[in-house]
mmCIF file of C-alpha atoms in Angstrom:
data_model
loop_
_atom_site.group_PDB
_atom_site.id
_atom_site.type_symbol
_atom_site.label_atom_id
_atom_site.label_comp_id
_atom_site.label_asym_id
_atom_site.label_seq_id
_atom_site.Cartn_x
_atom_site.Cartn_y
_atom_site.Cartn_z
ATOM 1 C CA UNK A 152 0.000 0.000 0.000
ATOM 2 C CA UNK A 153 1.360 3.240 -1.221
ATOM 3 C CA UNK A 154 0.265 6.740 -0.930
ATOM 4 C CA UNK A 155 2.202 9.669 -3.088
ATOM 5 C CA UNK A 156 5.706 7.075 -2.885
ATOM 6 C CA UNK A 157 5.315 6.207 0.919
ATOM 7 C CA UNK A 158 5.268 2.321 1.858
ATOM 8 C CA UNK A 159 1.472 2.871 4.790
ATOM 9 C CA UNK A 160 2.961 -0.173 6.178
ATOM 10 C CA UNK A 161 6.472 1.682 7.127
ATOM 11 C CA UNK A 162 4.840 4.229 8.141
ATOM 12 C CA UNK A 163 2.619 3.140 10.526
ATOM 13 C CA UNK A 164 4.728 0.381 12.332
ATOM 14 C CA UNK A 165 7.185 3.883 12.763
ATOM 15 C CA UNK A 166 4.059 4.997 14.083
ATOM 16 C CA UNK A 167 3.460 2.112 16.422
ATOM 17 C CA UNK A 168 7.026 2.385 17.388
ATOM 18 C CA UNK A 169 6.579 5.435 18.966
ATOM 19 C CA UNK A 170 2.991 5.424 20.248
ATOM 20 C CA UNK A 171 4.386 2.155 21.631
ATOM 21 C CA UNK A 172 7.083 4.389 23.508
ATOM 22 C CA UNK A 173 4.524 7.128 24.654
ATOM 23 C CA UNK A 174 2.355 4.464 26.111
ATOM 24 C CA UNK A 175 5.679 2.374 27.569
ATOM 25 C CA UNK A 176 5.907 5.834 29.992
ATOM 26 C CA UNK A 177 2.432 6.046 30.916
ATOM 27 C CA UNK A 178 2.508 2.384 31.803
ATOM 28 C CA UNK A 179 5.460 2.868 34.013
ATOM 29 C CA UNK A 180 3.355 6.082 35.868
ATOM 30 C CA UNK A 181 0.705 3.703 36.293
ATOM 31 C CA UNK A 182 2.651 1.136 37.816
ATOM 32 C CA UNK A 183 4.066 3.615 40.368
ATOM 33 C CA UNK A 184 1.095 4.784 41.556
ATOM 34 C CA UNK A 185 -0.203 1.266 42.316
ATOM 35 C CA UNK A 186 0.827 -0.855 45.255
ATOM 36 C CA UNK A 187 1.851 -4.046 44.703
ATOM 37 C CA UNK A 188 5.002 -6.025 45.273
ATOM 38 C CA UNK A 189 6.369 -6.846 41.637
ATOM 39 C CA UNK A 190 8.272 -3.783 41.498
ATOM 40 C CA UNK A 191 9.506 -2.412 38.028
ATOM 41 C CA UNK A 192 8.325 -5.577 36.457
ATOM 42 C CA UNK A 193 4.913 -4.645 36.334
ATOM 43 C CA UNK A 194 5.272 -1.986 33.756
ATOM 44 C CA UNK A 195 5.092 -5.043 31.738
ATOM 45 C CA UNK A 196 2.774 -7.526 33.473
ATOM 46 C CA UNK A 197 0.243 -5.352 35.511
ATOM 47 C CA UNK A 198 -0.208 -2.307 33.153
ATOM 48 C CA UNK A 199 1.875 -3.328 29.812
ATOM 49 C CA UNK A 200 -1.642 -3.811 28.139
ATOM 50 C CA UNK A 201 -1.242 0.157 28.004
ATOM 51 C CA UNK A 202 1.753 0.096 25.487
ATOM 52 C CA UNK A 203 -0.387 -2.439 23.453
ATOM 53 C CA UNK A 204 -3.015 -0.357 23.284
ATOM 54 C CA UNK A 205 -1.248 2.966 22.579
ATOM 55 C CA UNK A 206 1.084 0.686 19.618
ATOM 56 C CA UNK A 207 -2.147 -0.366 18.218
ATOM 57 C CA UNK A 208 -3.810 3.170 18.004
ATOM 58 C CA UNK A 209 -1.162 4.723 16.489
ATOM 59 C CA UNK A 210 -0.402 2.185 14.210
ATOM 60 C CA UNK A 211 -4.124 1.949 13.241
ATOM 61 C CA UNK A 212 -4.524 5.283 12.909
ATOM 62 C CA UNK A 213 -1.221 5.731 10.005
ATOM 63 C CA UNK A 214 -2.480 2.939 8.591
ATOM 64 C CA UNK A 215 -6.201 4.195 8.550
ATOM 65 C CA UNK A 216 -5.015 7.450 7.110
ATOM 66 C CA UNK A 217 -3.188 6.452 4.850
ATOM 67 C CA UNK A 218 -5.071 4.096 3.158
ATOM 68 C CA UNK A 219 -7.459 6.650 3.419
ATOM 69 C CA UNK A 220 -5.588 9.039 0.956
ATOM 70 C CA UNK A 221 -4.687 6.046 -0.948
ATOM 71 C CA UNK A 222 -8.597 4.616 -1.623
ATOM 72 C CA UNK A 223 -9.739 8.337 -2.397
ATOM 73 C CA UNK A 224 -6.920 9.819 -3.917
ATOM 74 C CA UNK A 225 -7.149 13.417 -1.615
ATOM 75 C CA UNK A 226 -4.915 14.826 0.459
ATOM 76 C CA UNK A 227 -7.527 16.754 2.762
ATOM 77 C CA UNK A 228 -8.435 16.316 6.955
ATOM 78 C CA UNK A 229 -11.070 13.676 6.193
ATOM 79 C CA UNK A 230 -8.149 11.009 5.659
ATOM 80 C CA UNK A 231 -7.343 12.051 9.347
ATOM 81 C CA UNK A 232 -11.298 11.557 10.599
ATOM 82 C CA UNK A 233 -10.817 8.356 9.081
ATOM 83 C CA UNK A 234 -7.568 7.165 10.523
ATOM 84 C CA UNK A 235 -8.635 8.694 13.914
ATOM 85 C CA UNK A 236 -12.300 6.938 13.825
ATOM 86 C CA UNK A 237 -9.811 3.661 12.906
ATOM 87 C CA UNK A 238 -7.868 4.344 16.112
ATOM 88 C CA UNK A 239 -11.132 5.015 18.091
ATOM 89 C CA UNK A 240 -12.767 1.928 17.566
ATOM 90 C CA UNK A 241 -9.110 0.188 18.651
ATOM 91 C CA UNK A 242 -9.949 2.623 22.023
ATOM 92 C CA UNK A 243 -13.174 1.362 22.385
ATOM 93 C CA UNK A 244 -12.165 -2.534 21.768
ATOM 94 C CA UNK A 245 -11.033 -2.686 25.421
ATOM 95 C CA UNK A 246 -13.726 -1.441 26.975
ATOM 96 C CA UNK A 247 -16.071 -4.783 25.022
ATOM 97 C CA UNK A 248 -19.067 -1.885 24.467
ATOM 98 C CA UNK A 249 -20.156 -1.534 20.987
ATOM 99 C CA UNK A 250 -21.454 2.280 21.913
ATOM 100 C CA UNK A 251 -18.050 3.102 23.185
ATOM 101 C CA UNK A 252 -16.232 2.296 20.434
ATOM 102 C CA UNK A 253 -18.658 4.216 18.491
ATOM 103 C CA UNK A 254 -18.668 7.021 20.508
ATOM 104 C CA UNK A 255 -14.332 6.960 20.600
ATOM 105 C CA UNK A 256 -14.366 6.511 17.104
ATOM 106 C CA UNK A 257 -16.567 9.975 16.354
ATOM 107 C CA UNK A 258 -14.490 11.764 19.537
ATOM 108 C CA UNK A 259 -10.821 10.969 17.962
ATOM 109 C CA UNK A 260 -12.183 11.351 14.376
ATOM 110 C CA UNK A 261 -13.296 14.553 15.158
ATOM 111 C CA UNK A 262 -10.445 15.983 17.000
ATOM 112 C CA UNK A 263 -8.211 14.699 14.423
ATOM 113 C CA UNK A 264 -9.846 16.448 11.588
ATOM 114 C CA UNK A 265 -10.182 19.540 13.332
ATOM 115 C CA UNK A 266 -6.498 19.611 13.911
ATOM 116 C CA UNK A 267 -5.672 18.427 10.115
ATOM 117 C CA UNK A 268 -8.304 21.121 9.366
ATOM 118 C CA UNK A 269 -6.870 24.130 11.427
ATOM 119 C CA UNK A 270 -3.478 23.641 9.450
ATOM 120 C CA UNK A 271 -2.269 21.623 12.810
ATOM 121 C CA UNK A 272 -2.536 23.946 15.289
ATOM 122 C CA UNK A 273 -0.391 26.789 12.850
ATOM 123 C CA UNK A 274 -3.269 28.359 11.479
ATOM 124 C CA UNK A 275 -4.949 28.694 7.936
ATOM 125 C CA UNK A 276 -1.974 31.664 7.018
ATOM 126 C CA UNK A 277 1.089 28.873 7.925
ATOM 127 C CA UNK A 278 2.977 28.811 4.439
ATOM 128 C CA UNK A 279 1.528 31.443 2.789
ATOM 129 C CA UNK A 280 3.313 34.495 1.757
ATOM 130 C CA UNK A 281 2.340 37.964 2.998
ATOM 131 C CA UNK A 282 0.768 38.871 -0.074
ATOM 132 C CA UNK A 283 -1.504 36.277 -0.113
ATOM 133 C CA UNK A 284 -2.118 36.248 3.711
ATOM 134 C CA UNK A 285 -2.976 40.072 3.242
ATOM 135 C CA UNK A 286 -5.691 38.805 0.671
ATOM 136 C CA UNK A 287 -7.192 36.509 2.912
ATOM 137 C CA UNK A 288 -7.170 39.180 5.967
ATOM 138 C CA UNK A 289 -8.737 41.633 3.364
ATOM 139 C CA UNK A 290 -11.502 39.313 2.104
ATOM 140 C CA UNK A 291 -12.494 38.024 5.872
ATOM 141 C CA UNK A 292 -12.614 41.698 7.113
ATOM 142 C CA UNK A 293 -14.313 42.984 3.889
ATOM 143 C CA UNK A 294 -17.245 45.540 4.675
ATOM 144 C CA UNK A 295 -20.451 43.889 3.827
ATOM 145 C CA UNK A 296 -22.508 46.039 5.355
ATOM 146 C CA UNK A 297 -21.351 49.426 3.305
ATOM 147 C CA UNK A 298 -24.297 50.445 2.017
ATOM 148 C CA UNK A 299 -26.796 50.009 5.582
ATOM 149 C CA UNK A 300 -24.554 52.201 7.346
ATOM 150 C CA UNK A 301 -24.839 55.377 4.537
#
């Protein structure tokens, strides 16, 4: 599976990689918090079903995307509402509740298209050059009300 020369499958076990990583630390908060008597070796046997589940989302979620773009042949934020609802309903797997992998998969789909959607957090003007950010300034502040206030 390719998308614009880039191997989906690469991509999302990098992905997985380092979701994997992200959840290895939260694992190892969780197990400090608990009391028990295994010591550091629960990261991996009391809470290590936390880097599994962080590995899978994020792996899901490149590959969702991604195949996404690749199926519908668009670069655009609904790839991302895709991938996300993808990684939602790998959320919602755990919990063994049909409505709360439905309801993950519309929360992360939506947040991730609003955030592909806001130019990721940098704003529509990110990349644009001050003429054309100028333009787009001028037409959102243009006067549309001109001739009620004569």
């Amino acid at each position: 599976m390719t998308a614009d020369n880039k191997d989906c499958l690469y991509d999302s076990g990098k992905t997985a990689l380092i979701a994997g990583g992200l959840g290895f630390v939260v694992s190892a908060m969780q197990n400090t918090v608990q009391k028990h008597k295994q010591g550091a070796i629960g990261v991996a046997t009391r809470t290590g079903g936390t880097v599994a589940l962080f590995a899978a989302m994020g792996g899901i979620f490149t590959l969702g995307e991604c195949a996404a773009k690749d199926i519908r042949g668009e670069d655009d934020p609904i790839n991302a509402a895709i991938g996300g609802c993808a990684a939602g309903l790998v959320a919602g797997v755990k919990t063994g509740s049909i409505a709360k992998m439905c309801a993950a998969c519309a929360g992360i789909g939506a947040t991730m298209y609003a955030y592909e959607y806001s130019g990721q957090l940098k704003g529509s003007l990110a990349g644009k050059s001050q003429a054309e950010r100028k333009e787009i300034r001028d037409s959102f502040f243009k006067d549309n009300n001109s001739s009620a206030s004569q």
